[in-house]
Amino acid sequence: MITVPFTDLSAMTRQIWPSIEPVYLSCLLDGNYIGGPAVESFEREWAAYCGTDHAVGVANGTDALQLTLTALGVGPGDEVVVPANTFVATAAAVVRAGAAPRFADVSDETLLMTPETLRAAITPCTRAVMIVHLYGQMPDMAALLAVADKAGILVIEDAAQAHGAEWAGRRAGSFGAAACFSFYPGKNLGAFGDAGAVVTSRPELADRVRALANHGRSHGSSHYEHEVVGTNSRLDALQAIALSGKLAHLDAWTQRRIDLAARYRARLSDMGLKLVSVAPRARHVYHLLVVRTAGRDGVRAELGRRGIQTGVHYPVPCHLQPPLRRFADGPLPVAEQAAQELLSLPLFPHMTDDQVDLTCDALGDMLPAISASREFSRGR
Ligand SMILES: *Cc1c(COP(=O)(O)O)cnc(C)c1O
């Protein structure tokens, strides 16, 4: 029996359904299913939320990354720096755009790319860097932008896990040439299926992404004029309605995530369990609550036996994934070690305080075993 689920999407749906039901009906009766007013209004709301001038809705977060690279002219012969600890799509989008990922190691504290690891990954072929706001928080953006600037490379934010995150009071999405969001259902802002967006304050870049996502049609051109070879990666109206409906609750849901994370942090640090650190000046929106523990797989299995669902983000760093190994260039020790230890605990806006306590109590019961395996791994 599940006592603490990893997430609860249906609770969000139940909360927003009364406000979106009539909007769904009118959209279905209007017949504007792809693009149209619901998409345009969500795009305006999302750009405003991120502090950018433009948002372009696309089919998913991976397409957002790939279309951004292509729209920026990054392709064959180019290299793009990607942190080793991220969801595989960050690196896969680079490959799909025709470029080569260069993997950077991460901070042992935050598990995010650092100015030093970025600098170490840059070569004369590097055209861009993907800064990933993993787990919901942003690294030192001023320092990273300074390294990128000095090297003359483009900055793209992979903000798929960082809806509403901030660094020094500025929102995720507003730092790079463009930023890419995923609205996969489990993300902090999630649709009822796949969806994504690119945000930018460069109007020509927004136009180019929009054209690429819509069969290469430019604004103002007729339905059968195609100025570039594009693809079909549009946002559906039914997804945009869900997203606008949920956006109205996002700040409250984020605050609840932050409060639950504080409860976890207090309980777990008493037990000596190490959480991923909060980066200086970052507003962490806790897409994931990640701890590090020796004997991770055993801990995870025992939690599972007690009905507590967990995740691992990510068990294999990108540079060791079989199709990406050919881009790897030596070991990345911090990311490789962390991949053995990372464990994501349940955290979602409708989680109760009691569920946090249940999870922490269960971990507390296992602590003797956890410490023993830590001694074991140190001894080796
Ligand atoms: C979810 C995610 C993506 C991909 O988004 P999809 O919408 O699933 O294609 C890319 N990068 C990161 C960091 C993600 O978490």
Tab-separated table of C-alpha atoms and ligand atoms in Angstrom:
chain	number	residue	atom	x	y	z
A	1	MET	CA	0.000	0.000	0.000
A	2	ILE	CA	1.255	3.488	-0.813
A	3	THR	CA	1.393	5.682	2.296
A	4	VAL	CA	3.390	8.540	0.772
A	5	PRO	CA	3.190	8.860	-3.032
A	6	PHE	CA	6.022	10.567	-4.892
A	7	THR	CA	3.584	13.137	-6.247
A	8	ASP	CA	-0.192	13.657	-6.572
A	9	LEU	CA	-1.260	15.211	-9.847
A	10	SER	CA	-4.946	14.477	-9.350
A	11	ALA	CA	-5.072	16.719	-6.260
A	12	MET	CA	-4.008	19.656	-8.443
A	13	THR	CA	-6.575	18.753	-11.068
A	14	ARG	CA	-9.364	18.578	-8.490
A	15	GLN	CA	-8.367	22.005	-7.201
A	16	ILE	CA	-8.392	23.767	-10.591
A	17	TRP	CA	-11.147	21.851	-12.342
A	18	PRO	CA	-14.090	24.116	-11.377
A	19	SER	CA	-12.322	27.153	-12.860
A	20	ILE	CA	-11.236	25.485	-16.099
A	21	GLU	CA	-14.206	23.273	-16.917
A	22	PRO	CA	-16.219	26.044	-18.616
A	23	VAL	CA	-13.123	27.191	-20.522
A	24	TYR	CA	-12.612	23.669	-21.849
A	25	LEU	CA	-16.176	23.480	-23.022
A	26	SER	CA	-16.048	26.787	-24.842
A	27	CYS	CA	-12.731	25.888	-26.493
A	28	LEU	CA	-14.108	22.549	-27.641
A	29	LEU	CA	-17.166	24.262	-29.096
A	30	ASP	CA	-15.090	27.072	-30.712
A	31	GLY	CA	-12.928	24.581	-32.545
A	32	ASN	CA	-9.635	26.441	-31.908
A	33	TYR	CA	-7.647	23.408	-30.861
A	34	ILE	CA	-4.127	24.333	-31.976
A	35	GLY	CA	-2.843	27.839	-31.251
A	36	GLY	CA	-5.582	30.449	-30.980
A	37	PRO	CA	-6.629	32.689	-28.095
A	38	ALA	CA	-6.031	30.208	-25.238
A	39	VAL	CA	-2.440	29.659	-26.367
A	40	GLU	CA	-1.820	33.359	-26.948
A	41	SER	CA	-3.082	34.297	-23.537
A	42	PHE	CA	-1.013	31.620	-21.782
A	43	GLU	CA	2.065	32.791	-23.718
A	44	ARG	CA	1.502	36.358	-22.494
A	45	GLU	CA	0.999	35.194	-18.908
A	46	TRP	CA	4.079	32.960	-18.979
A	47	ALA	CA	6.368	35.652	-20.439
A	48	ALA	CA	5.158	38.092	-17.770
A	49	TYR	CA	5.694	35.491	-15.049
A	50	CYS	CA	9.291	34.915	-16.179
A	51	GLY	CA	10.055	38.581	-16.712
A	52	THR	CA	10.661	38.246	-20.447
A	53	ASP	CA	9.040	39.932	-23.442
A	54	HIS	CA	8.088	36.770	-25.319
A	55	ALA	CA	7.030	33.194	-24.704
A	56	VAL	CA	6.499	30.671	-27.486
A	57	GLY	CA	4.491	27.585	-26.617
A	58	VAL	CA	5.883	24.346	-28.067
A	59	ALA	CA	5.106	20.649	-27.788
A	60	ASN	CA	7.510	19.739	-24.956
A	61	GLY	CA	10.650	20.819	-23.134
A	62	THR	CA	13.031	18.807	-25.305
A	63	ASP	CA	11.746	20.516	-28.453
A	64	ALA	CA	12.070	23.873	-26.667
A	65	LEU	CA	15.795	23.160	-26.180
A	66	GLN	CA	16.399	21.843	-29.678
A	67	LEU	CA	14.435	24.590	-31.443
A	68	THR	CA	16.246	27.258	-29.403
A	69	LEU	CA	19.642	25.895	-30.419
A	70	THR	CA	18.614	25.740	-34.074
A	71	ALA	CA	17.063	29.206	-33.959
A	72	LEU	CA	20.325	30.546	-32.533
A	73	GLY	CA	22.246	28.956	-35.401
A	74	VAL	CA	23.926	26.301	-33.266
A	75	GLY	CA	24.436	23.105	-35.252
A	76	PRO	CA	27.011	20.841	-36.907
A	77	GLY	CA	30.601	21.642	-35.941
A	78	ASP	CA	29.541	23.449	-32.779
A	79	GLU	CA	29.942	22.344	-29.194
A	80	VAL	CA	27.544	23.104	-26.366
A	81	VAL	CA	28.545	22.747	-22.723
A	82	VAL	CA	26.040	20.705	-20.685
A	83	PRO	CA	26.315	19.671	-17.021
A	84	ALA	CA	26.820	15.930	-16.543
A	85	ASN	CA	24.133	15.796	-13.856
A	86	THR	CA	20.916	16.619	-15.689
A	87	PHE	CA	18.025	14.862	-17.384
A	88	VAL	CA	19.284	13.234	-20.570
A	89	ALA	CA	17.114	15.512	-22.749
A	90	THR	CA	19.436	18.477	-22.129
A	91	ALA	CA	22.254	16.664	-23.898
A	92	ALA	CA	20.038	14.824	-26.372
A	93	ALA	CA	18.635	18.146	-27.641
A	94	VAL	CA	22.186	19.268	-28.443
A	95	VAL	CA	22.808	16.091	-30.439
A	96	ARG	CA	19.434	16.390	-32.206
A	97	ALA	CA	20.340	19.959	-33.188
A	98	GLY	CA	23.447	18.530	-34.873
A	99	ALA	CA	25.950	19.875	-32.354
A	100	ALA	CA	28.157	18.040	-29.839
A	101	PRO	CA	27.672	18.213	-26.075
A	102	ARG	CA	30.715	18.909	-23.888
A	103	PHE	CA	30.100	17.687	-20.382
A	104	ALA	CA	30.933	19.785	-17.339
A	105	ASP	CA	31.207	18.426	-13.807
A	106	VAL	CA	29.085	19.905	-11.019
A	107	SER	CA	29.449	21.331	-7.522
A	108	ASP	CA	29.561	18.748	-4.753
A	109	GLU	CA	27.294	21.030	-2.693
A	110	THR	CA	24.543	22.026	-5.139
A	111	LEU	CA	25.133	19.495	-7.947
A	112	LEU	CA	24.897	22.403	-10.424
A	113	MET	CA	27.495	23.513	-12.965
A	114	THR	CA	30.069	25.947	-11.567
A	115	PRO	CA	32.115	28.726	-13.223
A	116	GLU	CA	35.202	26.502	-12.902
A	117	THR	CA	33.635	23.413	-14.466
A	118	LEU	CA	32.158	25.550	-17.257
A	119	ARG	CA	35.531	27.142	-17.968
A	120	ALA	CA	37.184	23.728	-18.045
A	121	ALA	CA	34.726	22.468	-20.683
A	122	ILE	CA	35.054	25.372	-23.122
A	123	THR	CA	37.092	24.827	-26.315
A	124	PRO	CA	37.533	26.965	-29.451
A	125	CYS	CA	34.516	25.105	-30.959
A	126	THR	CA	32.151	25.957	-28.083
A	127	ARG	CA	29.223	28.092	-29.211
A	128	ALA	CA	26.870	27.904	-26.254
A	129	VAL	CA	26.252	26.648	-22.732
A	130	MET	CA	23.090	25.110	-21.322
A	131	ILE	CA	22.784	26.246	-17.722
A	132	VAL	CA	20.440	23.785	-16.012
A	133	HIS	CA	18.548	24.936	-12.917
A	134	LEU	CA	18.387	21.390	-11.636
A	135	TYR	CA	15.986	20.333	-8.868
A	136	GLY	CA	14.520	23.864	-8.792
A	137	GLN	CA	17.426	26.154	-8.051
A	138	MET	CA	19.800	28.364	-9.988
A	139	PRO	CA	23.590	28.467	-9.749
A	140	ASP	CA	25.645	31.670	-9.419
A	141	MET	CA	24.341	33.293	-12.594
A	142	ALA	CA	26.579	36.374	-12.464
A	143	ALA	CA	29.712	34.240	-12.322
A	144	LEU	CA	28.524	31.838	-15.037
A	145	LEU	CA	27.434	34.673	-17.340
A	146	ALA	CA	30.836	36.311	-16.848
A	147	VAL	CA	32.641	33.123	-17.957
A	148	ALA	CA	30.313	32.746	-20.956
A	149	ASP	CA	30.702	36.378	-21.870
A	150	LYS	CA	34.468	36.249	-21.727
A	151	ALA	CA	34.471	33.153	-23.950
A	152	GLY	CA	31.970	34.766	-26.327
A	153	ILE	CA	29.445	31.926	-26.077
A	154	LEU	CA	25.652	31.989	-25.943
A	155	VAL	CA	23.779	31.191	-22.736
A	156	ILE	CA	20.629	29.076	-22.822
A	157	GLU	CA	18.782	28.230	-19.617
A	158	ASP	CA	17.263	24.790	-19.205
A	159	ALA	CA	14.612	25.862	-16.710
A	160	ALA	CA	12.509	22.695	-17.048
A	161	GLN	CA	12.689	22.147	-13.280
A	162	ALA	CA	12.698	25.782	-12.198
A	163	HIS	CA	9.337	27.469	-12.766
A	164	GLY	CA	9.450	30.606	-10.623
A	165	ALA	CA	12.980	29.994	-9.291
A	166	GLU	CA	15.037	33.132	-8.762
A	167	TRP	CA	18.641	34.140	-8.477
A	168	ALA	CA	19.343	37.449	-6.728
A	169	GLY	CA	15.657	38.301	-7.061
A	170	ARG	CA	15.457	37.679	-10.810
A	171	ARG	CA	13.382	34.897	-12.312
A	172	ALA	CA	14.649	31.789	-14.063
A	173	GLY	CA	14.270	32.356	-17.765
A	174	SER	CA	15.305	35.991	-17.797
A	175	PHE	CA	19.096	35.540	-17.789
A	176	GLY	CA	20.007	33.760	-21.005
A	177	ALA	CA	19.512	34.555	-24.680
A	178	ALA	CA	16.551	32.239	-24.199
A	179	ALA	CA	15.255	29.783	-21.633
A	180	CYS	CA	13.415	26.534	-22.107
A	181	PHE	CA	10.607	25.185	-19.960
A	182	SER	CA	8.920	21.816	-19.837
A	183	PHE	CA	5.322	21.506	-18.721
A	184	TYR	CA	5.458	17.715	-18.468
A	185	PRO	CA	2.721	16.784	-15.947
A	186	GLY	CA	5.133	16.183	-13.059
A	187	LYS	CA	6.958	19.508	-13.392
A	188	ASN	CA	6.113	22.352	-10.969
A	189	LEU	CA	3.817	23.755	-13.656
A	190	GLY	CA	2.498	20.797	-15.620
A	191	ALA	CA	-0.034	20.279	-18.381
A	192	PHE	CA	-2.417	17.344	-18.887
A	193	GLY	CA	0.138	15.823	-21.236
A	194	ASP	CA	3.278	17.088	-22.934
A	195	ALA	CA	3.908	20.814	-23.379
A	196	GLY	CA	6.794	23.277	-23.272
A	197	ALA	CA	7.819	26.867	-23.961
A	198	VAL	CA	10.740	29.043	-24.964
A	199	VAL	CA	10.987	32.458	-23.323
A	200	THR	CA	13.205	35.278	-24.554
A	201	SER	CA	13.336	39.032	-24.786
A	202	ARG	CA	14.806	38.937	-28.303
A	203	PRO	CA	11.893	39.408	-30.700
A	204	GLU	CA	13.685	37.949	-33.733
A	205	LEU	CA	14.596	34.834	-31.750
A	206	ALA	CA	10.996	34.368	-30.605
A	207	ASP	CA	9.833	34.701	-34.240
A	208	ARG	CA	12.382	32.174	-35.401
A	209	VAL	CA	11.439	29.580	-32.768
A	210	ARG	CA	7.777	30.117	-33.588
A	211	ALA	CA	8.426	29.614	-37.300
A	212	LEU	CA	10.553	26.491	-36.731
A	213	ALA	CA	7.841	25.023	-34.467
A	214	ASN	CA	5.167	25.637	-37.087
A	215	HIS	CA	6.498	24.023	-40.266
A	216	GLY	CA	8.744	26.981	-41.034
A	217	ARG	CA	5.884	29.423	-41.511
A	218	SER	CA	6.852	33.010	-40.711
A	219	HIS	CA	4.574	35.551	-39.182
A	220	GLY	CA	2.453	37.099	-41.894
A	221	SER	CA	3.308	34.490	-44.519
A	222	SER	CA	0.523	32.431	-45.979
A	223	HIS	CA	-0.317	28.926	-44.858
A	224	TYR	CA	1.690	27.386	-47.697
A	225	GLU	CA	4.801	29.582	-47.645
A	226	HIS	CA	7.652	27.988	-45.755
A	227	GLU	CA	10.792	30.066	-45.343
A	228	VAL	CA	12.801	27.475	-43.458
A	229	VAL	CA	12.450	23.747	-42.941
A	230	GLY	CA	10.656	23.497	-39.640
A	231	THR	CA	8.841	20.876	-37.691
A	232	ASN	CA	5.503	20.482	-35.962
A	233	SER	CA	5.965	21.343	-32.300
A	234	ARG	CA	2.991	23.477	-31.323
A	235	LEU	CA	1.181	23.940	-28.053
A	236	ASP	CA	-2.401	22.685	-27.975
A	237	ALA	CA	-5.162	24.956	-26.730
A	238	LEU	CA	-6.365	22.296	-24.284
A	239	GLN	CA	-2.913	22.224	-22.673
A	240	ALA	CA	-2.708	26.027	-22.579
A	241	ILE	CA	-6.025	26.159	-20.683
A	242	ALA	CA	-4.713	23.723	-18.075
A	243	LEU	CA	-1.501	25.722	-17.787
A	244	SER	CA	-3.284	29.057	-17.316
A	245	GLY	CA	-5.559	27.415	-14.759
A	246	LYS	CA	-2.607	26.040	-12.796
A	247	LEU	CA	-0.509	29.201	-13.160
A	248	ALA	CA	-3.043	30.998	-10.976
A	249	HIS	CA	-2.022	28.604	-8.154
A	250	LEU	CA	1.678	28.262	-8.893
A	251	ASP	CA	2.933	30.745	-6.305
A	252	ALA	CA	0.881	29.165	-3.526
A	253	TRP	CA	1.963	25.665	-4.593
A	254	THR	CA	5.611	26.770	-4.708
A	255	GLN	CA	5.357	28.266	-1.227
A	256	ARG	CA	3.957	24.976	0.045
A	257	ARG	CA	6.907	23.113	-1.545
A	258	ILE	CA	9.315	25.517	0.187
A	259	ASP	CA	7.600	25.023	3.560
A	260	LEU	CA	7.619	21.238	3.220
A	261	ALA	CA	11.294	21.330	2.236
A	262	ALA	CA	12.071	23.362	5.374
A	263	ARG	CA	10.317	20.722	7.483
A	264	TYR	CA	12.337	17.969	5.801
A	265	ARG	CA	15.560	19.922	6.186
A	266	ALA	CA	15.063	20.433	9.922
A	267	ARG	CA	14.244	16.775	10.559
A	268	LEU	CA	16.884	15.253	8.297
A	269	SER	CA	19.813	17.420	9.328
A	270	ASP	CA	19.161	16.377	12.942
A	271	MET	CA	19.649	12.815	11.739
A	272	GLY	CA	22.854	13.653	9.893
A	273	LEU	CA	21.403	13.021	6.417
A	274	LYS	CA	22.901	15.352	3.835
A	275	LEU	CA	20.536	17.337	1.620
A	276	VAL	CA	21.647	19.003	-1.587
A	277	SER	CA	22.682	22.515	-0.455
A	278	VAL	CA	20.759	25.650	-1.294
A	279	ALA	CA	22.904	27.817	-3.587
A	280	PRO	CA	23.729	31.318	-2.313
A	281	ARG	CA	21.201	33.970	-3.458
A	282	ALA	CA	18.922	31.306	-4.976
A	283	ARG	CA	15.184	30.999	-4.406
A	284	HIS	CA	14.821	27.217	-4.590
A	285	VAL	CA	11.369	26.097	-5.820
A	286	TYR	CA	11.963	22.443	-4.886
A	287	HIS	CA	10.904	20.603	-7.974
A	288	LEU	CA	12.762	17.782	-6.225
A	289	LEU	CA	13.888	17.260	-2.631
A	290	VAL	CA	17.173	15.439	-3.002
A	291	VAL	CA	19.274	13.857	-0.264
A	292	ARG	CA	22.543	11.980	-0.527
A	293	THR	CA	23.079	8.715	1.225
A	294	ALA	CA	25.442	5.790	1.098
A	295	GLY	CA	23.631	2.534	0.413
A	296	ARG	CA	21.026	4.443	-1.579
A	297	ASP	CA	19.493	1.448	-3.346
A	298	GLY	CA	18.902	-0.388	-0.064
A	299	VAL	CA	17.359	2.700	1.561
A	300	ARG	CA	15.130	3.176	-1.441
A	301	ALA	CA	13.967	-0.444	-1.388
A	302	GLU	CA	13.170	-0.295	2.330
A	303	LEU	CA	11.206	2.955	1.920
A	304	GLY	CA	9.328	1.276	-0.907
A	305	ARG	CA	8.443	-1.651	1.361
A	306	ARG	CA	6.940	0.890	3.756
A	307	GLY	CA	4.831	2.418	1.005
A	308	ILE	CA	6.992	5.521	0.536
A	309	GLN	CA	7.702	6.260	-3.121
A	310	THR	CA	11.025	7.811	-4.075
A	311	GLY	CA	12.960	8.627	-7.240
A	312	VAL	CA	16.572	8.906	-8.374
A	313	HIS	CA	17.585	11.982	-10.374
A	314	TYR	CA	19.727	10.702	-11.927
A	315	PRO	CA	21.272	7.235	-11.502
A	316	VAL	CA	23.546	7.557	-14.562
A	317	PRO	CA	25.248	10.866	-15.427
A	318	CYS	CA	24.700	11.961	-19.033
A	319	HIS	CA	28.292	11.404	-20.146
A	320	LEU	CA	28.004	7.726	-19.180
A	321	GLN	CA	24.729	7.093	-21.024
A	322	PRO	CA	25.535	4.694	-23.879
A	323	PRO	CA	24.556	6.967	-26.818
A	324	LEU	CA	26.373	9.963	-25.282
A	325	ARG	CA	29.606	8.277	-24.201
A	326	ARG	CA	31.270	9.152	-27.477
A	327	PHE	CA	31.093	12.825	-26.439
A	328	ALA	CA	32.636	12.170	-23.016
A	329	ASP	CA	36.123	13.382	-22.418
A	330	GLY	CA	37.432	11.822	-19.226
A	331	PRO	CA	35.847	11.156	-15.853
A	332	LEU	CA	33.699	13.717	-14.020
A	333	PRO	CA	34.212	12.570	-10.443
A	334	VAL	CA	31.660	14.692	-8.592
A	335	ALA	CA	28.763	13.796	-10.886
A	336	GLU	CA	29.783	10.127	-10.935
A	337	GLN	CA	29.987	9.859	-7.147
A	338	ALA	CA	26.704	11.742	-6.633
A	339	ALA	CA	24.869	9.436	-9.032
A	340	GLN	CA	25.504	6.576	-6.565
A	341	GLU	CA	24.057	8.505	-3.612
A	342	LEU	CA	21.177	10.683	-4.832
A	343	LEU	CA	17.694	9.955	-3.587
A	344	SER	CA	14.627	12.123	-4.278
A	345	LEU	CA	12.057	12.053	-1.470
A	346	PRO	CA	8.328	12.707	-1.957
A	347	LEU	CA	7.481	16.419	-2.253
A	348	PHE	CA	4.372	17.906	-3.832
A	349	PRO	CA	2.081	20.804	-2.977
A	350	HIS	CA	-0.738	18.695	-1.576
A	351	MET	CA	1.548	16.635	0.642
A	352	THR	CA	0.719	16.824	4.358
A	353	ASP	CA	3.120	17.595	7.197
A	354	ASP	CA	2.323	14.109	8.520
A	355	GLN	CA	3.555	12.566	5.290
A	356	VAL	CA	6.868	14.407	5.669
A	357	ASP	CA	7.108	13.110	9.244
A	358	LEU	CA	6.284	9.549	8.152
A	359	THR	CA	9.064	9.686	5.572
A	360	CYS	CA	11.563	11.147	8.051
A	361	ASP	CA	10.590	8.618	10.745
A	362	ALA	CA	11.154	5.781	8.291
A	363	LEU	CA	14.585	7.164	7.390
A	364	GLY	CA	15.339	7.555	11.102
A	365	ASP	CA	14.592	3.857	11.689
A	366	MET	CA	17.059	2.945	8.962
A	367	LEU	CA	19.838	5.256	10.087
A	368	PRO	CA	21.976	2.612	11.802
A	369	ALA	CA	22.036	0.691	8.534
A	370	ILE	CA	22.764	3.844	6.535
A	371	SER	CA	25.719	4.750	8.775
A	372	ALA	CA	27.078	1.233	8.570
A	373	SER	CA	27.089	1.315	4.773
A	374	ARG	CA	28.687	4.774	4.870
A	375	GLU	CA	31.529	3.383	6.976
A	376	PHE	CA	31.783	0.520	4.536
A	377	SER	CA	32.068	2.776	1.492
A	378	ARG	CA	34.606	5.013	3.267
A	379	GLY	CA	36.647	1.967	4.237
A	380	ARG	CA	37.051	0.908	0.614
B	1	LIG	C1	11.838	17.468	-18.058
B	1	LIG	C2	13.146	17.993	-18.490
B	1	LIG	C3	13.473	18.204	-19.838
B	1	LIG	C4	12.614	17.732	-20.985
B	1	LIG	O1	11.319	18.140	-20.968
B	1	LIG	P1	10.174	17.283	-21.724
B	1	LIG	O2	9.001	18.191	-21.664
B	1	LIG	O3	10.001	16.025	-20.954
B	1	LIG	O4	10.651	17.056	-23.107
B	1	LIG	C5	14.680	18.808	-20.137
B	1	LIG	N1	15.540	19.168	-19.174
B	1	LIG	C6	15.297	18.939	-17.871
B	1	LIG	C7	16.297	19.382	-16.855
B	1	LIG	C8	14.094	18.335	-17.485
B	1	LIG	O5	13.862	18.114	-16.185
